[in-house]
GROMACS .gro file of N, CA, C and O in nm:
model
  520
    1MET      N    1  -3.852   4.069  -3.099
    1MET     CA    2  -3.720   4.022  -3.025
    1MET      C    3  -3.761   4.042  -2.880
    1MET      O    4  -3.787   4.152  -2.852
    2GLU      N    5  -3.742   3.941  -2.795
    2GLU     CA    6  -3.787   3.965  -2.660
    2GLU      C    7  -3.661   4.026  -2.584
    2GLU      O    8  -3.539   4.005  -2.636
    3LYS      N    9  -3.697   4.118  -2.485
    3LYS     CA   10  -3.583   4.178  -2.424
    3LYS      C   11  -3.502   4.098  -2.319
    3LYS      O   12  -3.578   4.007  -2.294
    4LYS      N   13  -3.401   4.134  -2.300
    4LYS     CA   14  -3.317   4.052  -2.223
    4LYS      C   15  -3.362   4.099  -2.044
    4LYS      O   16  -3.410   4.217  -2.063
    5HIS      N   17  -3.360   4.012  -1.971
    5HIS     CA   18  -3.408   4.057  -1.809
    5HIS      C   19  -3.282   4.009  -1.746
    5HIS      O   20  -3.236   3.898  -1.777
    6PHE      N   21  -3.243   4.083  -1.674
    6PHE     CA   22  -3.141   4.074  -1.555
    6PHE      C   23  -3.198   4.087  -1.406
    6PHE      O   24  -3.272   4.161  -1.374
    7ASP      N   25  -3.144   3.985  -1.303
    7ASP     CA   26  -3.156   3.999  -1.176
    7ASP      C   27  -3.055   4.096  -1.137
    7ASP      O   28  -2.946   4.051  -1.163
    8VAL      N   29  -3.060   4.219  -1.050
    8VAL     CA   30  -2.972   4.309  -1.016
    8VAL      C   31  -2.979   4.335  -0.862
    8VAL      O   32  -3.124   4.340  -0.804
    9VAL      N   33  -2.879   4.331  -0.764
    9VAL     CA   34  -2.885   4.371  -0.643
    9VAL      C   35  -2.822   4.493  -0.641
    9VAL      O   36  -2.735   4.535  -0.722
   10ALA      N   37  -2.867   4.588  -0.518
   10ALA     CA   38  -2.819   4.725  -0.502
   10ALA      C   39  -2.783   4.722  -0.356
   10ALA      O   40  -2.860   4.663  -0.281
   11ALA      N   41  -2.679   4.790  -0.321
   11ALA     CA   42  -2.626   4.819  -0.174
   11ALA      C   43  -2.674   4.950  -0.135
   11ALA      O   44  -2.616   5.028  -0.190
   12VAL      N   45  -2.757   4.950  -0.058
   12VAL     CA   46  -2.781   5.094   0.032
   12VAL      C   47  -2.690   5.099   0.152
   12VAL      O   48  -2.728   5.053   0.241
   13ILE      N   49  -2.576   5.143   0.125
   13ILE     CA   50  -2.502   5.159   0.228
   13ILE      C   51  -2.512   5.285   0.314
   13ILE      O   52  -2.488   5.384   0.251
   14GLN      N   53  -2.526   5.239   0.436
   14GLN     CA   54  -2.556   5.370   0.521
   14GLN      C   55  -2.433   5.405   0.613
   14GLN      O   56  -2.388   5.288   0.671
   15LYS      N   57  -2.392   5.497   0.648
   15LYS     CA   58  -2.291   5.509   0.736
   15LYS      C   59  -2.357   5.670   0.792
   15LYS      O   60  -2.386   5.784   0.756
   16GLY      N   61  -2.397   5.642   0.943
   16GLY     CA   62  -2.449   5.744   1.017
   16GLY      C   63  -2.600   5.776   0.955
   16GLY      O   64  -2.687   5.704   0.935
   17LYS      N   65  -2.613   5.915   0.884
   17LYS     CA   66  -2.736   5.937   0.825
   17LYS      C   67  -2.734   5.970   0.675
   17LYS      O   68  -2.792   6.022   0.624
   18LYS      N   69  -2.600   5.918   0.620
   18LYS     CA   70  -2.580   5.922   0.471
   18LYS      C   71  -2.571   5.799   0.422
   18LYS      O   72  -2.534   5.707   0.505
   19TYR      N   73  -2.607   5.789   0.292
   19TYR     CA   74  -2.610   5.679   0.187
   19TYR      C   75  -2.506   5.709   0.080
   19TYR      O   76  -2.498   5.816   0.023
   20PHE      N   77  -2.446   5.596   0.040
   20PHE     CA   78  -2.341   5.605  -0.076
   20PHE      C   79  -2.407   5.588  -0.204
   20PHE      O   80  -2.483   5.476  -0.208
   21CYS      N   81  -2.388   5.678  -0.288
   21CYS     CA   82  -2.449   5.679  -0.419
   21CYS      C   83  -2.322   5.700  -0.519
   21CYS      O   84  -2.210   5.743  -0.484
   22VAL      N   85  -2.338   5.605  -0.627
   22VAL     CA   86  -2.238   5.633  -0.758
   22VAL      C   87  -2.312   5.656  -0.868
   22VAL      O   88  -2.404   5.658  -0.886
   23GLN      N   89  -2.204   5.745  -0.956
   23GLN     CA   90  -2.252   5.788  -1.066
   23GLN      C   91  -2.186   5.674  -1.196
   23GLN      O   92  -2.070   5.663  -1.182
   24ARG      N   93  -2.286   5.639  -1.279
   24ARG     CA   94  -2.257   5.532  -1.372
   24ARG      C   95  -2.168   5.609  -1.482
   24ARG      O   96  -2.188   5.732  -1.516
   25THR      N   97  -2.112   5.524  -1.572
   25THR     CA   98  -2.013   5.588  -1.642
   25THR      C   99  -2.089   5.638  -1.778
   25THR      O  100  -2.213   5.571  -1.807
   26ARG      N  101  -2.056   5.676  -1.897
   26ARG     CA  102  -2.130   5.692  -2.039
   26ARG      C  103  -2.121   5.556  -2.100
   26ARG      O  104  -2.055   5.475  -2.069
   27SER      N  105  -2.234   5.549  -2.133
   27SER     CA  106  -2.295   5.424  -2.209
   27SER      C  107  -2.376   5.445  -2.311
   27SER      O  108  -2.411   5.566  -2.345
   28GLU      N  109  -2.416   5.324  -2.384
   28GLU     CA  110  -2.475   5.332  -2.511
   28GLU      C  111  -2.619   5.349  -2.493
   28GLU      O  112  -2.704   5.428  -2.581
   29PHE      N  113  -2.662   5.357  -2.350
   29PHE     CA  114  -2.819   5.369  -2.326
   29PHE      C  115  -2.824   5.500  -2.264
   29PHE      O  116  -2.778   5.514  -2.123
   30ASP      N  117  -2.896   5.614  -2.336
   30ASP     CA  118  -2.872   5.750  -2.273
   30ASP      C  119  -2.972   5.767  -2.133
   30ASP      O  120  -2.941   5.833  -2.047
   31TYR      N  121  -3.039   5.642  -2.121
   31TYR     CA  122  -3.135   5.657  -2.002
   31TYR      C  123  -3.077   5.603  -1.878
   31TYR      O  124  -3.142   5.596  -1.764
   32THR      N  125  -2.954   5.568  -1.884
   32THR     CA  126  -2.893   5.511  -1.767
   32THR      C  127  -2.723   5.591  -1.760
   32THR      O  128  -2.684   5.604  -1.671
   33SER      N  129  -2.702   5.641  -1.883
   33SER     CA  130  -2.567   5.692  -1.888
   33SER      C  131  -2.554   5.793  -1.796
   33SER      O  132  -2.645   5.901  -1.799
   34GLU      N  133  -2.483   5.820  -1.728
   34GLU     CA  134  -2.394   5.903  -1.629
   34GLU      C  135  -2.490   5.936  -1.508
   34GLU      O  136  -2.499   6.053  -1.464
   35HIS      N  137  -2.593   5.864  -1.490
   35HIS     CA  138  -2.704   5.866  -1.408
   35HIS      C  139  -2.652   5.792  -1.279
   35HIS      O  140  -2.555   5.727  -1.278
   36TRP      N  141  -2.720   5.858  -1.155
   36TRP     CA  142  -2.680   5.801  -1.026
   36TRP      C  143  -2.759   5.664  -0.998
   36TRP      O  144  -2.848   5.643  -1.042
   37GLU      N  145  -2.678   5.596  -0.906
   37GLU     CA  146  -2.743   5.488  -0.846
   37GLU      C  147  -2.692   5.423  -0.700
   37GLU      O  148  -2.576   5.484  -0.670
   38PHE      N  149  -2.731   5.351  -0.649
   38PHE     CA  150  -2.668   5.263  -0.550
   38PHE      C  151  -2.599   5.150  -0.590
   38PHE      O  152  -2.616   5.093  -0.699
   39PRO      N  153  -2.489   5.122  -0.553
   39PRO     CA  154  -2.381   5.050  -0.615
   39PRO      C  155  -2.447   4.911  -0.627
   39PRO      O  156  -2.512   4.860  -0.512
   40GLY      N  157  -2.388   4.806  -0.704
   40GLY     CA  158  -2.435   4.681  -0.709
   40GLY      C  159  -2.408   4.630  -0.844
   40GLY      O  160  -2.320   4.667  -0.929
   41GLY      N  161  -2.475   4.519  -0.886
   41GLY     CA  162  -2.499   4.455  -1.017
   41GLY      C  163  -2.575   4.342  -1.028
   41GLY      O  164  -2.645   4.311  -0.950
   42LYS      N  165  -2.525   4.279  -1.157
   42LYS     CA  166  -2.607   4.180  -1.194
   42LYS      C  167  -2.565   4.040  -1.110
   42LYS      O  168  -2.453   4.024  -1.074
   43VAL      N  169  -2.652   3.956  -1.061
   43VAL     CA  170  -2.640   3.830  -1.007
   43VAL      C  171  -2.648   3.715  -1.093
   43VAL      O  172  -2.702   3.712  -1.183
   44LYS      N  173  -2.512   3.658  -1.071
   44LYS     CA  174  -2.483   3.542  -1.159
   44LYS      C  175  -2.529   3.415  -1.131
   44LYS      O  176  -2.608   3.397  -1.018
   45ALA      N  177  -2.561   3.332  -1.212
   45ALA     CA  178  -2.632   3.199  -1.210
   45ALA      C  179  -2.576   3.104  -1.091
   45ALA      O  180  -2.468   3.118  -1.077
   46GLY      N  181  -2.630   3.076  -1.014
   46GLY     CA  182  -2.621   3.009  -0.886
   46GLY      C  183  -2.562   3.072  -0.791
   46GLY      O  184  -2.510   3.018  -0.650
   47GLU      N  185  -2.557   3.212  -0.793
   47GLU     CA  186  -2.513   3.313  -0.666
   47GLU      C  187  -2.634   3.341  -0.597
   47GLU      O  188  -2.743   3.368  -0.677
   48CYS      N  189  -2.619   3.372  -0.447
   48CYS     CA  190  -2.735   3.427  -0.383
   48CYS      C  191  -2.713   3.580  -0.398
   48CYS      O  192  -2.620   3.641  -0.432
   49ASP      N  193  -2.822   3.666  -0.365
   49ASP     CA  194  -2.800   3.815  -0.379
   49ASP      C  195  -2.695   3.862  -0.268
   49ASP      O  196  -2.623   3.939  -0.326
   50HIS      N  197  -2.655   3.807  -0.144
   50HIS     CA  198  -2.563   3.858  -0.065
   50HIS      C  199  -2.442   3.847  -0.118
   50HIS      O  200  -2.350   3.898  -0.115
   51GLU      N  201  -2.408   3.709  -0.169
   51GLU     CA  202  -2.267   3.689  -0.245
   51GLU      C  203  -2.239   3.758  -0.369
   51GLU      O  204  -2.173   3.819  -0.408
   52ALA      N  205  -2.344   3.793  -0.459
   52ALA     CA  206  -2.353   3.897  -0.564
   52ALA      C  207  -2.302   4.049  -0.524
   52ALA      O  208  -2.226   4.111  -0.570
   53LEU      N  209  -2.386   4.087  -0.420
   53LEU     CA  210  -2.359   4.208  -0.351
   53LEU      C  211  -2.186   4.251  -0.316
   53LEU      O  212  -2.130   4.338  -0.361
   54ILE      N  213  -2.167   4.129  -0.242
   54ILE     CA  214  -2.043   4.133  -0.205
   54ILE      C  215  -1.914   4.120  -0.311
   54ILE      O  216  -1.810   4.203  -0.296
   55ARG      N  217  -1.953   4.050  -0.422
   55ARG     CA  218  -1.848   4.052  -0.505
   55ARG      C  219  -1.855   4.157  -0.581
   55ARG      O  220  -1.753   4.209  -0.631
   56GLU      N  221  -1.969   4.198  -0.631
   56GLU     CA  222  -1.971   4.347  -0.694
   56GLU      C  223  -1.913   4.439  -0.641
   56GLU      O  224  -1.828   4.501  -0.731
   57ILE      N  225  -1.947   4.468  -0.531
   57ILE     CA  226  -1.877   4.563  -0.472
   57ILE      C  227  -1.709   4.567  -0.453
   57ILE      O  228  -1.654   4.676  -0.489
   58LYS      N  229  -1.678   4.447  -0.447
   58LYS     CA  230  -1.527   4.427  -0.412
   58LYS      C  231  -1.479   4.455  -0.576
   58LYS      O  232  -1.367   4.517  -0.597
   59GLU      N  233  -1.540   4.395  -0.677
   59GLU     CA  234  -1.494   4.422  -0.802
   59GLU      C  235  -1.482   4.550  -0.861
   59GLU      O  236  -1.409   4.594  -0.927
   60GLU      N  237  -1.590   4.631  -0.832
   60GLU     CA  238  -1.608   4.742  -0.880
   60GLU      C  239  -1.546   4.871  -0.790
   60GLU      O  240  -1.516   4.989  -0.838
   61MET      N  241  -1.525   4.850  -0.663
   61MET     CA  242  -1.463   4.955  -0.577
   61MET      C  243  -1.352   4.899  -0.461
   61MET      O  244  -1.305   4.960  -0.373
   62ASP      N  245  -1.332   4.756  -0.481
   62ASP     CA  246  -1.206   4.721  -0.377
   62ASP      C  247  -1.283   4.764  -0.230
   62ASP      O  248  -1.179   4.803  -0.185
   63TRP      N  249  -1.377   4.725  -0.221
   63TRP     CA  250  -1.442   4.778  -0.086
   63TRP      C  251  -1.530   4.657  -0.043
   63TRP      O  252  -1.582   4.582  -0.115
   64ASP      N  253  -1.521   4.620   0.104
   64ASP     CA  254  -1.597   4.550   0.170
   64ASP      C  255  -1.732   4.595   0.225
   64ASP      O  256  -1.735   4.699   0.264
   65VAL      N  257  -1.840   4.545   0.217
   65VAL     CA  258  -1.962   4.562   0.276
   65VAL      C  259  -2.022   4.462   0.346
   65VAL      O  260  -2.004   4.347   0.333
   66PHE      N  261  -2.112   4.499   0.474
   66PHE     CA  262  -2.186   4.378   0.523
   66PHE      C  263  -2.310   4.406   0.510
   66PHE      O  264  -2.374   4.516   0.522
   67VAL      N  265  -2.359   4.307   0.437
   67VAL     CA  266  -2.506   4.288   0.392
   67VAL      C  267  -2.593   4.270   0.492
   67VAL      O  268  -2.597   4.162   0.555
   68GLY      N  269  -2.699   4.349   0.510
   68GLY     CA  270  -2.786   4.332   0.614
   68GLY      C  271  -2.941   4.297   0.543
   68GLY      O  272  -2.931   4.224   0.469
   69ARG      N  273  -3.042   4.363   0.588
   69ARG     CA  274  -3.186   4.296   0.544
   69ARG      C  275  -3.233   4.355   0.433
   69ARG      O  276  -3.180   4.452   0.378
   70ARG      N  277  -3.316   4.272   0.353
   70ARG     CA  278  -3.369   4.333   0.228
   70ARG      C  279  -3.443   4.466   0.264
   70ARG      O  280  -3.527   4.447   0.335
   71LEU      N  281  -3.419   4.557   0.163
   71LEU     CA  282  -3.510   4.665   0.170
   71LEU      C  283  -3.645   4.680   0.079
   71LEU      O  284  -3.758   4.709   0.121
   72ALA      N  285  -3.619   4.623  -0.035
   72ALA     CA  286  -3.715   4.614  -0.144
   72ALA      C  287  -3.706   4.555  -0.253
   72ALA      O  288  -3.560   4.542  -0.298
   73ARG      N  289  -3.764   4.493  -0.320
   73ARG     CA  290  -3.775   4.447  -0.466
   73ARG      C  291  -3.851   4.507  -0.573
   73ARG      O  292  -3.980   4.507  -0.531
   74VAL      N  293  -3.790   4.567  -0.674
   74VAL     CA  294  -3.871   4.657  -0.771
   74VAL      C  295  -3.848   4.559  -0.926
   74VAL      O  296  -3.725   4.523  -0.944
   75GLU      N  297  -3.939   4.622  -0.984
   75GLU     CA  298  -3.920   4.560  -1.131
   75GLU      C  299  -3.925   4.718  -1.223
   75GLU      O  300  -4.003   4.780  -1.210
   76TYR      N  301  -3.835   4.695  -1.319
   76TYR     CA  302  -3.836   4.809  -1.426
   76TYR      C  303  -3.801   4.752  -1.560
   76TYR      O  304  -3.718   4.674  -1.581
   77ASP      N  305  -3.880   4.824  -1.627
   77ASP     CA  306  -3.868   4.795  -1.779
   77ASP      C  307  -3.799   4.916  -1.854
   77ASP      O  308  -3.886   5.005  -1.885
   78TYR      N  309  -3.666   4.886  -1.919
   78TYR     CA  310  -3.603   4.991  -1.988
   78TYR      C  311  -3.644   4.964  -2.109
   78TYR      O  312  -3.695   4.840  -2.154
   79PRO      N  313  -3.598   5.036  -2.205
   79PRO     CA  314  -3.652   5.030  -2.361
   79PRO      C  315  -3.574   4.899  -2.420
   79PRO      O  316  -3.636   4.847  -2.504
   80ASP      N  317  -3.463   4.879  -2.341
   80ASP     CA  318  -3.368   4.778  -2.405
   80ASP      C  319  -3.366   4.651  -2.343
   80ASP      O  320  -3.299   4.539  -2.381
   81PHE      N  321  -3.403   4.646  -2.216
   81PHE     CA  322  -3.381   4.525  -2.129
   81PHE      C  323  -3.457   4.596  -2.004
   81PHE      O  324  -3.529   4.655  -1.977
   82SER      N  325  -3.485   4.463  -1.913
   82SER     CA  326  -3.578   4.471  -1.827
   82SER      C  327  -3.497   4.431  -1.669
   82SER      O  328  -3.420   4.331  -1.703
   83ILE      N  329  -3.515   4.490  -1.554
   83ILE     CA  330  -3.465   4.445  -1.458
   83ILE      C  331  -3.548   4.391  -1.320
   83ILE      O  332  -3.674   4.464  -1.318
   84THR      N  333  -3.518   4.293  -1.254
   84THR     CA  334  -3.560   4.292  -1.106
   84THR      C  335  -3.444   4.347  -1.012
   84THR      O  336  -3.365   4.286  -1.015
   85LEU      N  337  -3.473   4.440  -0.933
   85LEU     CA  338  -3.375   4.510  -0.879
   85LEU      C  339  -3.419   4.490  -0.714
   85LEU      O  340  -3.515   4.519  -0.677
   86THR      N  341  -3.329   4.411  -0.630
   86THR     CA  342  -3.337   4.407  -0.525
   86THR      C  343  -3.228   4.485  -0.419
   86THR      O  344  -3.111   4.443  -0.458
   87ALA      N  345  -3.279   4.557  -0.316
   87ALA     CA  346  -3.192   4.642  -0.253
   87ALA      C  347  -3.181   4.598  -0.118
   87ALA      O  348  -3.298   4.557  -0.062
   88TYR      N  349  -3.070   4.612  -0.050
   88TYR     CA  350  -3.017   4.566   0.079
   88TYR      C  351  -2.956   4.691   0.167
   88TYR      O  352  -2.885   4.753   0.108
   89LEU      N  353  -2.999   4.693   0.292
   89LEU     CA  354  -2.912   4.803   0.363
   89LEU      C  355  -2.803   4.718   0.390
   89LEU      O  356  -2.800   4.611   0.453
   90CYS      N  357  -2.706   4.819   0.381
   90CYS     CA  358  -2.574   4.760   0.406
   90CYS      C  359  -2.467   4.857   0.502
   90CYS      O  360  -2.520   4.975   0.525
   91ARG      N  361  -2.364   4.817   0.556
   91ARG     CA  362  -2.261   4.892   0.621
   91ARG      C  363  -2.137   4.890   0.562
   91ARG      O  364  -2.089   4.773   0.489
   92PRO      N  365  -2.081   4.973   0.556
   92PRO     CA  366  -1.946   4.984   0.471
   92PRO      C  367  -1.826   4.932   0.571
   92PRO      O  368  -1.842   4.922   0.708
   93GLY      N  369  -1.747   4.866   0.520
   93GLY     CA  370  -1.632   4.811   0.599
   93GLY      C  371  -1.527   4.912   0.595
   93GLY      O  372  -1.549   5.025   0.599
   94ASP      N  373  -1.408   4.862   0.637
   94ASP     CA  374  -1.311   4.965   0.660
   94ASP      C  375  -1.253   5.010   0.531
   94ASP      O  376  -1.293   4.968   0.428
   95GLY      N  377  -1.198   5.128   0.545
   95GLY     CA  378  -1.127   5.213   0.430
   95GLY      C  379  -1.221   5.274   0.346
   95GLY      O  380  -1.347   5.298   0.375
   96GLU      N  381  -1.182   5.325   0.234
   96GLU     CA  382  -1.267   5.382   0.157
   96GLU      C  383  -1.270   5.331   0.020
   96GLU      O  384  -1.184   5.257  -0.039
   97PRO      N  385  -1.378   5.333  -0.062
   97PRO     CA  386  -1.409   5.273  -0.191
   97PRO      C  387  -1.312   5.355  -0.291
   97PRO      O  388  -1.279   5.445  -0.279
   98THR      N  389  -1.250   5.260  -0.388
   98THR     CA  390  -1.173   5.311  -0.496
   98THR      C  391  -1.270   5.279  -0.629
   98THR      O  392  -1.308   5.181  -0.659
   99LEU      N  393  -1.299   5.372  -0.702
   99LEU     CA  394  -1.403   5.377  -0.798
   99LEU      C  395  -1.350   5.320  -0.953
   99LEU      O  396  -1.241   5.396  -1.009
  100PHE      N  397  -1.373   5.213  -0.972
  100PHE     CA  398  -1.302   5.130  -1.079
  100PHE      C  399  -1.403   5.138  -1.219
  100PHE      O  400  -1.329   5.140  -1.322
  101GLU      N  401  -1.510   5.173  -1.189
  101GLU     CA  402  -1.623   5.163  -1.298
  101GLU      C  403  -1.736   5.251  -1.281
  101GLU      O  404  -1.827   5.276  -1.346
  102HIS      N  405  -1.696   5.376  -1.200
  102HIS     CA  406  -1.799   5.456  -1.187
  102HIS      C  407  -1.707   5.612  -1.210
  102HIS      O  408  -1.613   5.628  -1.196
  103LEU      N  409  -1.801   5.711  -1.244
  103LEU     CA  410  -1.760   5.850  -1.265
  103LEU      C  411  -1.738   5.913  -1.136
  103LEU      O  412  -1.637   6.011  -1.113
  104ASN      N  413  -1.799   5.906  -1.037
  104ASN     CA  414  -1.805   5.985  -0.912
  104ASN      C  415  -1.868   5.929  -0.810
  104ASN      O  416  -1.969   5.810  -0.829
  105SER      N  417  -1.890   5.959  -0.682
  105SER     CA  418  -1.954   5.906  -0.569
  105SER      C  419  -1.989   6.031  -0.484
  105SER      O  420  -1.913   6.114  -0.461
  106ARG      N  421  -2.060   5.991  -0.388
  106ARG     CA  422  -2.087   6.079  -0.284
  106ARG      C  423  -2.188   6.037  -0.176
  106ARG      O  424  -2.258   5.911  -0.214
  107TRP      N  425  -2.150   6.058  -0.071
  107TRP     CA  426  -2.239   6.063   0.047
  107TRP      C  427  -2.373   6.129   0.051
  107TRP      O  428  -2.311   6.260   0.055
  108CYS      N  429  -2.473   6.114   0.059
  108CYS     CA  430  -2.595   6.177   0.045
  108CYS      C  431  -2.695   6.158   0.170
  108CYS      O  432  -2.712   6.041   0.194
  109THR      N  433  -2.776   6.253   0.214
  109THR     CA  434  -2.867   6.224   0.314
  109THR      C  435  -3.015   6.180   0.234
  109THR      O  436  -3.006   6.202   0.117
  110ALA      N  437  -3.098   6.102   0.304
  110ALA     CA  438  -3.218   6.089   0.220
  110ALA      C  439  -3.274   6.171   0.157
  110ALA      O  440  -3.335   6.159   0.047
  111LYS      N  441  -3.269   6.291   0.203
  111LYS     CA  442  -3.334   6.397   0.148
  111LYS      C  443  -3.252   6.465   0.040
  111LYS      O  444  -3.309   6.518  -0.051
  112GLN      N  445  -3.138   6.433   0.008
  112GLN     CA  446  -3.059   6.468  -0.097
  112GLN      C  447  -3.062   6.380  -0.222
  112GLN      O  448  -3.043   6.434  -0.334
  113ILE      N  449  -3.084   6.258  -0.213
  113ILE     CA  450  -3.088   6.137  -0.292
  113ILE      C  451  -3.156   6.172  -0.414
  113ILE      O  452  -3.143   6.172  -0.520
  114PRO      N  453  -3.303   6.225  -0.368
  114PRO     CA  454  -3.380   6.236  -0.509
  114PRO      C  455  -3.332   6.352  -0.563
  114PRO      O  456  -3.407   6.373  -0.685
  115ARG      N  457  -3.272   6.442  -0.538
  115ARG     CA  458  -3.209   6.572  -0.613
  115ARG      C  459  -3.112   6.500  -0.693
  115ARG      O  460  -3.086   6.564  -0.814
  116LEU      N  461  -3.063   6.409  -0.703
  116LEU     CA  462  -2.964   6.341  -0.813
  116LEU      C  463  -3.041   6.285  -0.917
  116LEU      O  464  -3.147   6.238  -0.925
  117LYS      N  465  -2.969   6.288  -1.029
  117LYS     CA  466  -3.039   6.213  -1.160
  117LYS      C  467  -3.020   6.089  -1.157
  117LYS      O  468  -2.919   6.024  -1.207
  118LEU      N  469  -3.108   6.009  -1.087
  118LEU     CA  470  -3.091   5.881  -1.043
  118LEU      C  471  -3.170   5.784  -1.200
  118LEU      O  472  -3.239   5.859  -1.257
  119THR      N  473  -3.119   5.661  -1.176
  119THR     CA  474  -3.145   5.571  -1.303
  119THR      C  475  -3.315   5.566  -1.238
  119THR      O  476  -3.355   5.584  -1.115
  120ALA      N  477  -3.403   5.534  -1.332
  120ALA     CA  478  -3.528   5.503  -1.329
  120ALA      C  479  -3.576   5.390  -1.201
  120ALA      O  480  -3.661   5.391  -1.114
  121ALA      N  481  -3.478   5.270  -1.258
  121ALA     CA  482  -3.507   5.185  -1.147
  121ALA      C  483  -3.482   5.207  -0.982
  121ALA      O  484  -3.545   5.182  -0.893
  122ASP      N  485  -3.354   5.280  -0.966
  122ASP     CA  486  -3.308   5.317  -0.845
  122ASP      C  487  -3.410   5.407  -0.766
  122ASP      O  488  -3.415   5.414  -0.669
  123ARG      N  489  -3.485   5.507  -0.843
  123ARG     CA  490  -3.577   5.602  -0.816
  123ARG      C  491  -3.693   5.543  -0.746
  123ARG      O  492  -3.747   5.574  -0.633
  124LEU      N  493  -3.715   5.397  -0.792
  124LEU     CA  494  -3.820   5.327  -0.728
  124LEU      C  495  -3.811   5.285  -0.572
  124LEU      O  496  -3.862   5.265  -0.496
  125LEU      N  497  -3.643   5.283  -0.565
  125LEU     CA  498  -3.631   5.248  -0.415
  125LEU      C  499  -3.636   5.348  -0.323
  125LEU      O  500  -3.637   5.323  -0.205
  126LEU      N  501  -3.662   5.476  -0.353
  126LEU     CA  502  -3.648   5.604  -0.279
  126LEU      C  503  -3.768   5.575  -0.155
  126LEU      O  504  -3.717   5.604  -0.038
  127PRO      N  505  -3.856   5.527  -0.175
  127PRO     CA  506  -3.970   5.519  -0.042
  127PRO      C  507  -3.935   5.420   0.045
  127PRO      O  508  -3.973   5.410   0.160
  128PHE      N  509  -3.823   5.357   0.028
  128PHE     CA  510  -3.793   5.229   0.106
  128PHE      C  511  -3.649   5.275   0.183
  128PHE      O  512  -3.632   5.176   0.279
  129ILE      N  513  -3.621   5.384   0.155
  129ILE     CA  514  -3.471   5.419   0.215
  129ILE      C  515  -3.504   5.467   0.371
  129ILE      O  516  -3.604   5.535   0.405
  130PRO      N  517  -3.459   5.419   0.463
  130PRO     CA  518  -3.496   5.429   0.605
  130PRO      C  519  -3.446   5.555   0.652
  130PRO      O  520  -3.358   5.643   0.582
   0.00000   0.00000   0.00000
């Protein structure tokens, strides 16, 4: 059986010298369960990356972000599915995020991010963080 493939977008949200990271909830996949990541989600059919990022952040955190330049596009093969992950540098809008679909969040410096238990795909983005 062929694995499912997903196009996924990630918001590398920068405020000053810190970046916003979120912790995934527990799931059936132990290799992503409770791991940290940059927020985002799957791109729907007919949707551009910017639209998907704005929608996902609004749905998952009731927060507005301003999507900037593309930082990187990486491919990763998990045991049960594969993804193409495209990350964009973003700025936060007003207010604070409300976590509807994550366990935790934190603002981290670029040096602190690698110390988190990141998902494997998000770890591939580290060399591209400004």
